[in-house]
Structures are given as structure tokens and as C-alpha cells.
Coordinates of C-alpha atoms in Angstrom, one line a residue:
M1 CA -0.4 0.1 0.0
K2 CA 1.2 3.1 -0.9
K3 CA 2.8 5.4 1.9
E4 CA 0.8 8.9 2.3
T5 CA 2.2 12.2 1.2
R6 CA 1.5 15.0 3.7
V7 CA 2.1 18.3 2.7
L8 CA 0.9 21.7 3.9
A9 CA -0.4 24.7 2.3
F10 CA -0.2 28.2 4.3
D11 CA -3.2 30.5 1.8
F12 CA -3.4 33.9 2.7
G13 CA -6.1 36.3 1.5
A14 CA -6.3 39.7 2.1
S15 CA -8.4 39.2 4.6
S16 CA -7.4 35.7 6.7
G17 CA -5.5 33.6 6.9
R18 CA -5.8 29.6 7.2
A19 CA -3.1 26.4 7.2
M20 CA -4.5 23.7 5.0
L21 CA -2.6 20.3 6.1
C22 CA -3.4 18.1 2.6
R23 CA -3.0 14.4 2.1
W24 CA -2.8 12.1 -0.7
D25 CA -2.8 8.6 -0.9
G26 CA -2.6 8.3 -5.1
D27 CA -6.2 8.5 -5.5
S28 CA -7.8 11.4 -3.8
I29 CA -6.5 15.5 -1.5
Q30 CA -7.9 14.8 1.8
M31 CA -8.2 18.5 2.5
E32 CA -8.4 19.2 7.0
E33 CA -8.6 23.1 8.4
I34 CA -5.6 23.8 11.2
H35 CA -6.1 26.8 11.3
R36 CA -7.1 30.1 11.1
F37 CA -6.8 33.0 11.3
S38 CA -7.9 37.1 10.5
N39 CA -4.8 39.6 8.3
D40 CA -6.1 42.7 9.8
P41 CA -4.2 45.6 8.2
V42 CA -2.6 48.4 10.2
E43 CA -2.7 51.8 9.6
V44 CA 0.0 54.2 11.0
N45 CA 0.2 57.8 10.6
G46 CA -2.2 58.0 7.8
T47 CA -0.4 54.4 5.7
L48 CA -1.9 51.2 6.1
Y49 CA 0.5 48.4 6.2
W50 CA -0.1 44.7 6.3
D51 CA 1.1 42.7 9.9
V52 CA 3.6 40.3 7.9
L53 CA 5.7 39.2 11.9
R54 CA 1.7 38.8 13.2
L55 CA 1.5 36.4 9.9
L56 CA 4.2 35.0 11.0
H57 CA 3.5 34.0 13.8
E58 CA 0.1 32.5 13.3
I59 CA 2.6 30.0 10.6
K60 CA 4.2 29.4 12.9
Q61 CA 0.6 28.6 15.1
G62 CA -0.3 26.1 11.6
L63 CA 3.1 24.6 11.9
L64 CA 3.3 23.8 15.4
K65 CA -0.9 22.9 14.3
A66 CA 0.2 20.2 12.0
K67 CA 3.3 18.9 13.5
Q68 CA 0.3 17.6 16.8
A69 CA -1.3 15.8 14.0
G70 CA 1.0 14.2 12.5
G71 CA 3.3 16.0 10.7
F72 CA 3.6 16.8 6.9
D73 CA 6.4 16.6 4.2
S74 CA 6.8 19.3 2.5
I75 CA 5.0 22.9 2.4
G76 CA 3.9 25.9 0.3
I77 CA 2.7 29.5 0.2
D78 CA 0.2 30.9 -2.3
T79 CA -0.9 35.2 -1.0
W80 CA -2.3 38.2 -3.6
G81 CA 0.9 39.6 -5.5
V82 CA 2.0 42.8 -5.6
D83 CA 2.6 43.9 -2.4
F84 CA 6.5 43.2 -1.1
G85 CA 9.3 43.7 2.0
L86 CA 12.5 44.9 2.1
L87 CA 15.6 43.5 3.2
D88 CA 19.2 45.5 4.7
K89 CA 22.2 44.0 3.7
D90 CA 21.5 41.7 7.1
G91 CA 18.8 40.9 5.7
Y92 CA 16.8 42.4 8.7
L93 CA 13.2 43.7 7.2
L94 CA 12.9 47.8 7.2
E95 CA 9.2 48.4 7.2
N96 CA 5.5 46.1 7.4
P97 CA 5.2 45.8 3.6
V98 CA 2.3 48.3 2.8
H99 CA -1.1 47.4 2.3
Y100 CA -1.3 47.9 -1.5
R101 CA -5.2 50.0 -1.1
D102 CA -2.8 52.9 0.9
A103 CA -3.4 56.0 -0.9
R104 CA 0.3 56.2 -1.7
T105 CA 0.3 55.5 -5.8
Q106 CA -3.0 57.5 -6.3
G107 CA -2.1 59.6 -9.8
I108 CA 1.7 57.7 -10.2
L109 CA 0.5 56.8 -13.3
E110 CA 0.2 59.9 -14.9
K111 CA 4.1 60.3 -13.3
A112 CA 5.4 56.9 -15.2
F113 CA 3.9 57.2 -18.5
R114 CA 6.0 60.9 -19.1
L115 CA 8.7 58.0 -18.6
L116 CA 7.8 55.1 -20.6
P117 CA 4.9 55.4 -22.9
K118 CA 1.9 53.5 -22.1
E119 CA 2.5 51.3 -25.3
R120 CA 6.2 50.6 -24.2
F121 CA 5.0 50.0 -20.9
Y122 CA 2.5 47.3 -22.1
E123 CA 4.4 45.6 -24.8
I124 CA 7.2 44.8 -22.5
T125 CA 5.4 43.0 -19.6
G126 CA 2.0 42.6 -20.6
N127 CA 0.0 43.7 -18.0
Q128 CA -3.7 45.1 -16.9
F129 CA -2.2 48.5 -15.5
M130 CA -3.5 49.6 -11.6
E131 CA -1.8 52.2 -9.7
F132 CA -0.6 49.1 -7.2
N133 CA 1.5 47.3 -9.5
T134 CA 4.9 46.7 -8.0
V135 CA 6.2 49.0 -10.5
F136 CA 4.1 51.5 -9.5
Q137 CA 5.0 51.1 -5.4
L138 CA 8.5 51.4 -6.3
L139 CA 8.1 54.3 -8.1
A140 CA 6.0 55.8 -4.9
L141 CA 8.6 55.0 -2.8
K142 CA 11.3 56.8 -4.7
E143 CA 9.1 59.8 -5.0
Q144 CA 8.2 59.5 -1.7
R145 CA 10.9 57.9 0.5
P146 CA 14.0 57.7 -1.6
A147 CA 16.1 56.5 2.0
L148 CA 13.7 53.6 3.0
L149 CA 14.5 52.5 -1.0
E150 CA 18.2 53.6 -0.9
Q151 CA 18.5 50.9 2.5
A152 CA 16.6 48.3 0.2
D153 CA 19.0 45.3 -0.2
T154 CA 16.7 42.8 -1.9
L155 CA 12.7 43.4 -2.7
L156 CA 10.7 39.5 -1.6
L157 CA 6.9 39.8 -2.9
M158 CA 4.7 38.5 -0.4
P159 CA 4.7 34.1 -0.8
D160 CA 8.3 34.9 -1.0
L161 CA 8.8 37.3 1.9
F162 CA 7.4 34.5 4.4
A163 CA 9.0 31.3 2.3
Y164 CA 12.4 33.5 3.1
L165 CA 11.1 33.6 6.6
L166 CA 10.8 30.0 7.1
T167 CA 14.3 29.2 5.5
G168 CA 16.6 31.9 5.1
N169 CA 17.0 32.1 1.2
K170 CA 15.9 34.8 -1.3
A171 CA 14.2 33.7 -5.0
A172 CA 11.6 35.9 -6.7
E173 CA 8.1 32.7 -7.9
Y174 CA 7.7 33.5 -10.9
S175 CA 4.1 33.1 -10.6
A176 CA 4.2 36.4 -8.2
A177 CA 7.3 37.9 -10.2
S178 CA 5.0 38.5 -13.0
T179 CA 2.2 40.3 -10.7
T180 CA 4.9 43.3 -11.0
Q181 CA 4.5 44.8 -14.2
L182 CA 8.8 44.7 -13.6
M183 CA 8.8 41.4 -15.3
D184 CA 10.0 41.0 -19.5
A185 CA 6.7 37.8 -20.6
R186 CA 8.0 36.7 -23.0
K187 CA 12.2 36.2 -22.0
R188 CA 10.5 36.0 -18.0
E189 CA 12.9 38.5 -16.4
W190 CA 13.5 41.2 -15.2
S191 CA 12.9 44.1 -16.9
Q192 CA 15.8 46.3 -17.2
E193 CA 14.9 49.3 -19.5
I194 CA 11.6 49.6 -17.3
L195 CA 14.3 49.5 -14.7
D196 CA 16.3 52.5 -16.5
A197 CA 12.9 54.7 -18.0
L198 CA 12.2 55.0 -13.9
G199 CA 15.6 55.2 -12.2
L200 CA 14.4 51.9 -10.2
P201 CA 17.2 49.7 -8.6
A202 CA 17.8 46.0 -10.5
S203 CA 20.4 44.9 -7.7
I204 CA 17.1 44.7 -5.1
L205 CA 15.6 42.3 -7.3
P206 CA 16.3 38.4 -6.4
N207 CA 16.7 35.6 -10.0
I208 CA 13.4 34.5 -10.5
V209 CA 12.6 30.3 -10.1
P210 CA 10.3 28.4 -12.0
T211 CA 7.1 27.7 -10.1
G212 CA 7.6 24.6 -8.4
T213 CA 11.1 25.0 -7.3
P214 CA 12.3 24.2 -4.1
A215 CA 12.2 27.0 -2.2
G216 CA 14.7 25.7 0.9
T217 CA 14.2 23.9 4.1
L218 CA 13.0 25.4 7.5
S219 CA 15.7 27.4 8.6
P220 CA 17.9 25.5 11.7
K221 CA 16.4 28.2 14.2
L222 CA 12.6 28.1 13.2
C223 CA 13.4 23.7 13.5
E224 CA 15.3 24.0 17.7
E225 CA 12.2 26.8 18.5
L226 CA 9.4 24.5 16.8
G227 CA 10.7 21.3 17.3
L228 CA 10.2 20.5 13.6
E229 CA 12.5 18.3 11.2
P230 CA 14.0 20.1 8.3
V231 CA 10.7 19.9 5.7
P232 CA 11.6 21.4 2.5
V233 CA 9.4 24.2 1.5
I234 CA 8.6 24.9 -2.3
A235 CA 7.9 27.5 -4.3
V236 CA 4.5 27.2 -6.1
A237 CA 2.7 29.2 -7.9
G238 CA 2.6 31.9 -4.8
H239 CA 0.3 34.0 -6.7
D240 CA -2.6 32.7 -5.2
T241 CA -4.5 33.0 -8.7
Q242 CA -2.0 31.4 -10.1
S243 CA -2.5 28.7 -7.7
A244 CA -6.2 28.6 -8.1
M245 CA -5.7 28.4 -12.5
A246 CA -4.3 25.1 -11.8
A247 CA -6.8 23.8 -9.6
V248 CA -9.2 24.9 -12.8
P249 CA -11.2 21.6 -13.4
A250 CA -11.1 21.8 -17.1
E251 CA -11.3 18.7 -19.7
T252 CA -10.3 20.3 -22.3
A253 CA -8.1 23.3 -24.0
P254 CA -8.9 25.9 -23.4
F255 CA -11.7 26.9 -21.0
A256 CA -12.5 30.6 -19.6
F257 CA -12.1 31.2 -15.8
V258 CA -13.1 32.9 -12.7
S259 CA -10.9 32.7 -9.5
C260 CA -13.5 34.1 -7.8
G261 CA -13.0 36.1 -4.5
T262 CA -11.8 39.4 -2.6
W263 CA -10.9 39.9 -6.5
S264 CA -12.8 37.9 -9.7
L265 CA -9.9 37.4 -11.9
M266 CA -11.3 36.0 -15.2
G267 CA -9.0 34.8 -18.0
T268 CA -7.9 32.0 -19.8
E269 CA -4.9 29.7 -20.2
L270 CA -2.7 29.7 -23.0
M271 CA 0.0 28.0 -23.4
E272 CA 2.8 31.8 -24.7
P273 CA 1.2 35.8 -23.6
V274 CA -1.2 37.8 -26.3
I275 CA 0.4 41.5 -26.6
D276 CA -0.4 42.7 -29.0
E277 CA -2.3 46.6 -29.7
Q278 CA -5.6 45.0 -29.0
S279 CA -4.6 43.5 -25.9
F280 CA -2.9 46.4 -25.2
A281 CA -6.5 48.2 -25.6
C282 CA -8.7 46.2 -23.8
D283 CA -6.1 46.5 -21.2
I284 CA -6.0 42.4 -20.1
T285 CA -3.0 41.0 -18.6
N286 CA -0.2 38.1 -19.5
E287 CA 0.5 36.5 -15.8
G288 CA 2.3 33.3 -15.3
G289 CA 2.0 30.4 -14.3
Y290 CA 2.7 26.3 -13.3
A291 CA 5.3 25.1 -16.0
N292 CA 5.7 28.3 -17.4
R293 CA 1.9 28.7 -19.0
A294 CA 0.5 31.8 -19.4
S295 CA -2.4 32.5 -17.8
F296 CA -4.0 36.1 -19.8
L297 CA -7.2 37.6 -17.6
K298 CA -8.6 40.3 -16.8
N299 CA -8.8 42.0 -12.5
I300 CA -11.9 42.7 -12.1
T301 CA -13.4 43.9 -8.7
G302 CA -15.3 40.8 -6.7
L303 CA -16.9 40.1 -3.8
W304 CA -14.8 42.7 -2.1
L305 CA -17.6 45.0 -2.8
I306 CA -20.1 42.2 0.1
Q307 CA -17.7 41.7 2.2
E308 CA -17.0 45.1 2.6
S309 CA -20.7 46.5 2.0
R310 CA -21.4 44.4 4.8
R311 CA -18.1 45.1 7.0
Q312 CA -20.0 49.0 6.9
W313 CA -23.1 47.2 8.3
M314 CA -21.4 45.8 11.3
R315 CA -20.0 48.8 12.4
E316 CA -23.7 50.4 11.9
G317 CA -24.6 47.6 14.2
I318 CA -25.9 45.5 11.8
Q319 CA -25.2 41.6 11.9
R320 CA -25.7 39.3 9.5
S321 CA -23.8 36.6 7.7
Y322 CA -23.5 35.9 4.0
Y323 CA -25.9 33.8 3.4
D324 CA -29.0 37.1 5.1
M325 CA -27.4 39.0 2.4
E326 CA -27.5 36.8 -0.1
M327 CA -31.2 35.7 0.9
L328 CA -32.1 39.3 0.8
A329 CA -31.3 40.4 -2.4
R330 CA -33.0 37.4 -3.6
A331 CA -36.0 39.4 -2.1
E332 CA -36.1 41.9 -4.3
K333 CA -36.9 42.5 -8.5
P334 CA -34.3 42.2 -10.8
F335 CA -32.3 44.8 -12.4
L336 CA -33.2 48.1 -11.0
C337 CA -29.9 49.6 -11.3
F338 CA -25.9 48.5 -12.4
I339 CA -22.1 50.1 -10.9
D340 CA -19.0 49.7 -12.4
P341 CA -17.5 47.1 -9.9
D342 CA -14.2 48.9 -11.3
D343 CA -15.1 52.2 -10.4
P344 CA -12.5 53.7 -8.8
V345 CA -14.8 55.1 -6.3
F346 CA -15.2 51.2 -4.8
T347 CA -10.8 50.4 -4.3
P348 CA -11.5 51.9 -0.6
A349 CA -12.0 50.5 2.1
G350 CA -15.3 52.6 3.0
N351 CA -19.0 52.8 3.1
I352 CA -19.7 51.2 -0.1
P353 CA -23.5 51.0 0.3
R354 CA -23.6 55.0 0.2
R355 CA -21.0 55.1 -2.7
V356 CA -23.2 52.4 -4.8
R357 CA -26.4 55.0 -4.1
E358 CA -24.1 57.7 -4.7
F359 CA -23.2 55.7 -8.4
C360 CA -26.3 55.1 -9.3
R361 CA -27.4 59.1 -8.6
K362 CA -25.3 60.4 -10.4
T363 CA -26.0 58.1 -13.5
G364 CA -28.9 58.6 -13.4
Q365 CA -30.3 55.5 -12.5
P366 CA -33.0 54.5 -9.8
V367 CA -31.3 54.3 -6.3
P368 CA -31.8 51.5 -4.3
E369 CA -33.4 52.0 -1.6
T370 CA -33.0 49.2 0.8
D371 CA -29.9 47.0 1.9
G372 CA -31.3 44.2 -0.2
Q373 CA -31.5 46.1 -3.5
V374 CA -27.9 47.4 -2.6
I375 CA -26.5 43.7 -2.9
R376 CA -28.5 42.4 -5.7
C377 CA -27.7 45.0 -7.2
I378 CA -23.6 44.2 -6.7
Y379 CA -24.3 41.0 -7.5
E380 CA -26.1 41.4 -10.9
S381 CA -23.5 43.9 -11.9
L382 CA -20.4 41.6 -11.4
A383 CA -21.9 39.0 -13.4
M384 CA -22.5 41.0 -15.9
K385 CA -19.6 41.9 -16.1
Y386 CA -18.0 38.2 -16.7
A387 CA -20.1 38.5 -19.7
V388 CA -18.6 41.9 -21.2
T389 CA -14.8 40.0 -20.1
L390 CA -15.5 37.0 -21.5
D391 CA -16.4 39.0 -24.6
L392 CA -13.3 40.2 -24.8
L393 CA -11.1 37.3 -23.7
R394 CA -13.6 35.5 -27.2
S395 CA -11.8 39.2 -29.6
C396 CA -8.5 39.0 -28.1
T397 CA -7.7 35.2 -28.7
G398 CA -9.8 33.8 -31.4
E399 CA -10.8 31.6 -29.1
T400 CA -15.0 29.5 -28.4
Y401 CA -15.4 28.4 -25.1
D402 CA -18.2 25.8 -23.9
A403 CA -17.8 27.1 -20.4
L404 CA -17.3 28.8 -17.8
Y405 CA -15.5 27.7 -14.8
V406 CA -15.3 29.8 -12.0
V407 CA -13.5 28.6 -8.6
G408 CA -12.6 30.3 -5.6
G409 CA -14.4 31.1 -2.0
G410 CA -16.7 32.7 -4.3
T411 CA -18.9 29.6 -5.6
K412 CA -20.2 28.8 -2.3
D413 CA -22.6 31.9 -3.1
T414 CA -24.7 30.2 -5.4
M415 CA -26.4 33.0 -6.9
L416 CA -24.0 34.5 -8.6
C417 CA -23.1 31.4 -10.0
Q418 CA -26.4 30.9 -11.3
M419 CA -25.9 35.1 -12.5
A420 CA -23.1 33.8 -14.4
A421 CA -24.4 31.4 -16.8
D422 CA -27.3 33.9 -17.4
S423 CA -25.4 36.4 -18.1
C424 CA -22.6 35.0 -20.2
G425 CA -25.5 33.2 -21.7
M426 CA -23.1 29.4 -20.7
P427 CA -23.2 26.9 -18.6
V428 CA -20.7 27.0 -15.2
S429 CA -19.1 24.7 -13.6
G430 CA -19.0 26.2 -9.7
G431 CA -15.7 24.8 -7.5
P432 CA -14.3 24.2 -5.8
A433 CA -14.0 26.3 -3.5
E434 CA -11.1 25.5 -1.9
A435 CA -9.4 25.8 -5.6
T436 CA -6.3 27.8 -4.4
V437 CA -5.4 25.5 -1.4
L438 CA -5.8 22.6 -4.1
G439 CA -3.2 24.1 -6.8
N440 CA -1.0 24.9 -4.2
V441 CA -1.7 21.2 -3.1
L442 CA -1.5 20.4 -6.9
V443 CA 2.3 22.2 -7.1
Q444 CA 4.4 20.8 -4.4
L445 CA 2.5 17.1 -5.7
L446 CA 4.2 17.8 -9.2
A447 CA 7.4 18.8 -7.4
K448 CA 7.7 15.4 -5.5
G449 CA 6.5 13.4 -8.6
E450 CA 4.2 12.5 -7.2
I451 CA 1.4 13.1 -9.8
A452 CA 2.9 13.9 -13.5
T453 CA 1.3 16.7 -14.9
L454 CA -0.8 19.4 -14.1
E455 CA -3.6 17.9 -16.4
Q456 CA -3.6 14.4 -14.3
G457 CA -3.9 16.8 -11.2
R458 CA -7.1 18.3 -12.8
E459 CA -8.5 15.4 -13.1
I460 CA -8.3 14.0 -9.8
I461 CA -9.9 17.2 -8.7
R462 CA -12.6 17.2 -12.0
K463 CA -13.5 13.9 -9.2
M464 CA -14.3 16.1 -5.6
P465 CA -17.8 16.8 -4.5
D466 CA -18.4 19.8 -4.5
I467 CA -18.2 20.7 -8.5
R468 CA -21.7 22.2 -8.7
R469 CA -23.1 22.3 -12.4
Y470 CA -25.4 25.3 -13.3
E471 CA -27.0 25.9 -17.0
P472 CA -28.5 28.9 -17.7
E473 CA -32.4 29.9 -16.8
N474 CA -33.6 33.6 -18.3
S475 CA -30.4 34.3 -21.0
E476 CA -32.2 36.3 -22.5
E477 CA -33.6 39.2 -20.3
W478 CA -30.4 39.2 -19.4
K479 CA -29.4 40.4 -23.0
Q480 CA -32.0 43.0 -22.8
Q481 CA -30.7 44.1 -20.1
R482 CA -26.8 44.2 -20.8
K483 CA -27.0 47.5 -23.7
R484 CA -28.1 49.2 -19.8
F485 CA -25.4 47.6 -18.1
E486 CA -22.7 49.3 -20.6
E487 CA -24.3 52.7 -21.1
V488 CA -23.5 52.9 -17.4
L489 CA -19.9 51.5 -18.1
S490 CA -19.6 54.0 -20.9
C491 CA -20.7 57.3 -18.2

């Protein structure tokens, strides 16, 4: 009988993290959440930081609990993209990493494009332009706090920073590096042209290593502290979107997918990036995945709008579960109004319900009066944005897609999944909910030689019980309403 392989996956989201102990018996993957913790940013003197040392403490708690649960054979870490920590020449963290929602990059794009034309930026990187991309954070740092940048010896993106704190080794995992808008997408290396144009130091960027590369072993000091063996840490797809893409249970290629969580990342998997005039006009990003595959996708503001609305109502003393919110939305009439989920007004934390009402008022639409109407407006707007984005993908790739694969925590929201089927006019495969963790696990198993190919891993995922199929129910009505939505986008 084959010996069971046990791998530990740390999965960090924008609001929480967890340690998942996963068992592979040669046929199926069993997952157990052994530690969950909040990921709360901290504002100090007007700057929003990630509490990275607190998060390291939580990683240690996860390691201890995994040890108590029988041990593990390897570790993988995935997080959000773009954010980073800076180390000095002695390897000490200069300060806590700054949160991508911090205001320091407001207005930075125009300054960057004066140094390097927007078209050339995209031609090199193939990345969607977002103010919080790493390159623009660095440019803001150069302008606002040059002394800090001068002290920096090494920049480590968040998954690489955690790996360094565990092993002492420094590297830049490929998928995380591809979110920075500092990487040449075709050459898969840092772009000296961009660094020179913006006057940023190349010396602080570590070598880019392929997804699935061993990142080192737990350091002797950490092993002594926690009573652990020197277990290997694998540089899995450190950007959580690429971990989720690895676990898309598609049977054939090409396929369209949405990684649905705080963000909705909608795209397709390609063997090479698509970088041309049309993809530039559509502002679609190319990111790196396992085996040097390209993820051709669009970043869409996702369930952040629902999560932040819930937090606002909690601040007002109203306690609601996500299920309660869905039920409120189901009770309302459809298509009262729409928002553009990606309007910059919805990016910062704060009173999202009020901003939804202000947006509708400003665009001459009926203003949602009840909380249920606000929630339904958000859901319908997200589903409409999926349909618009799907058409952009078709146009840029020349491909047609038979179904839409929705993976991630958002698949628990059955209302949104059904709306996606209706708006896109095609079946939706919803699940697995734990796609990011499963992708993390698959890359660990691939690195260890436990499975041979990513396609074999996806076949394993297709057997999981939480995958549900949604058929379109009223696509014609959604088609009729789409013109209204597109008018809102053009306002």
C-alpha cells in the first residue's frame, strides 16, 4: 500500500489566512483546515501596512498544529500579488510591507507614463495597468521616501518573503514576479528597460525561479524553536490566482475561468502570452503560471464589494451572514440599477452601500433604497461584467468557450454562479471552493514527483464532490439588460 503523502498549504487572502493539512493517498486529496486567522491591516500615521510579523506568528502556529496532527512532508505558501517587503544588506526587514490599498500610489500612472510610454510598458510586460502594481509602488517610494529605497538590498514579494522568513533563502517565484509589471513577459526576466526608465535599482530584485522550484528547507533556528524536522518549502504558484488556475477542473483546452473571491480574476490559460494592440486596448493582463503557462486575464473587483458592505453594516450594529445578504438580494426585483464594479470609487475601504447609491444617483439610475437592493445591484453588476469580459477574451484570443469554470470561495454564493450562467449564456461549473489551496497542493505534489502532469492533477480535482453545474435560465432577459449596463460603463 502506498505511503500517504502529507503536504501543508498556507493560503493567505486579503482578510484571512489558513493552514490546510492535505493528504494524498495516490487517488484523492483530503483537506483539513488546522488553523485559521484574521489578516488585519494596520494604519499608522496615515499609511496602511500588512502586519507581517503577526502573520509569521500565525504561520508558526500552523506549523505546530500540523506537527501535532501527525506531521507533513512539504510546505507551500500562496498570497495576493504585487505587495512586497524590503530587506537591508543584513537581511533585516526595513518595515512592514505597505498594503496595496494604501493611497501612496494615487496619480502615479501619469508620472510613470511620462518616463516610459504606456504602449511600451504594455508591450514589455503585458500587464493590466493598476496603480498598485509593484512597479508603481516602487516609483511612489522613490519619490516619497527615497532614503528607505536606498537602504534596501532585496525586494521580496509576499509569498517569497514568508518563504525567506522560514528558510533564509531569497528568490522571486515566477507567478508572483509576473504581477509586478517589472517582468518581461516573453523573456520571463526582469526588464532592465523599465528599471532604467523609471530609475529603479535592479540590484534589489532576486532571481526569478520557476513555479514548483524548491525554495529551501526550514531553517535550523526555526526547527529548534518549534521542534520540527527540516522540511522542504516549495515555491508553489505564489500568486493565489495562479494557484487557483492550476486547480481549474477543465477537461479540455482552451477554457474560460473566474477565480472568484475578494477579486474576480477572469481569463483563460495559454501556452504563450498575448500582447498586441487589441489586448492593450482591452487592458488584459498576462501572468505566469505553472510550467511557464500564461494566464490571460482581467482583474475585476469582486466580492470585496459584498465583504466591505457587510463590514459597513457591522459598524452600524447590523449583524448579517453572507447567506442572510444573499436572501435579502433574492427578495428584490431584478435589474433596478447597475454599477461599474471597477470604478475607482469602490477601491478604498469604507461605506460601499453609500457609494453604490451615490453612483446610481450620479449616473441617472433609480437609487437602491433597501440593503437588499444594494446587494442585488452588486451581484448583477458583477455578473454583467463577467459577460462583457468574456467577449473581450473571445475577441483577443479568437477562441470560443463551451463553459465557464468558476472556482474559489465565491462558488459558495450560488446566486452569483447562476447569474454568471445567465449573463454569459453558457453553463457554469462552480467549484472547487478550495481551488487556491488545491492548486498549492498540486504544485507540491508535482514538485515531489507524486503526480506527473498538471492535467493529471486536474483530473483528480474533477472527482471532488463540491463541483456543481449551473445551466442558463433566463439569458434573453440578461441580453436585453446588457445595453443598460454598458451605458453605465461608458458614463
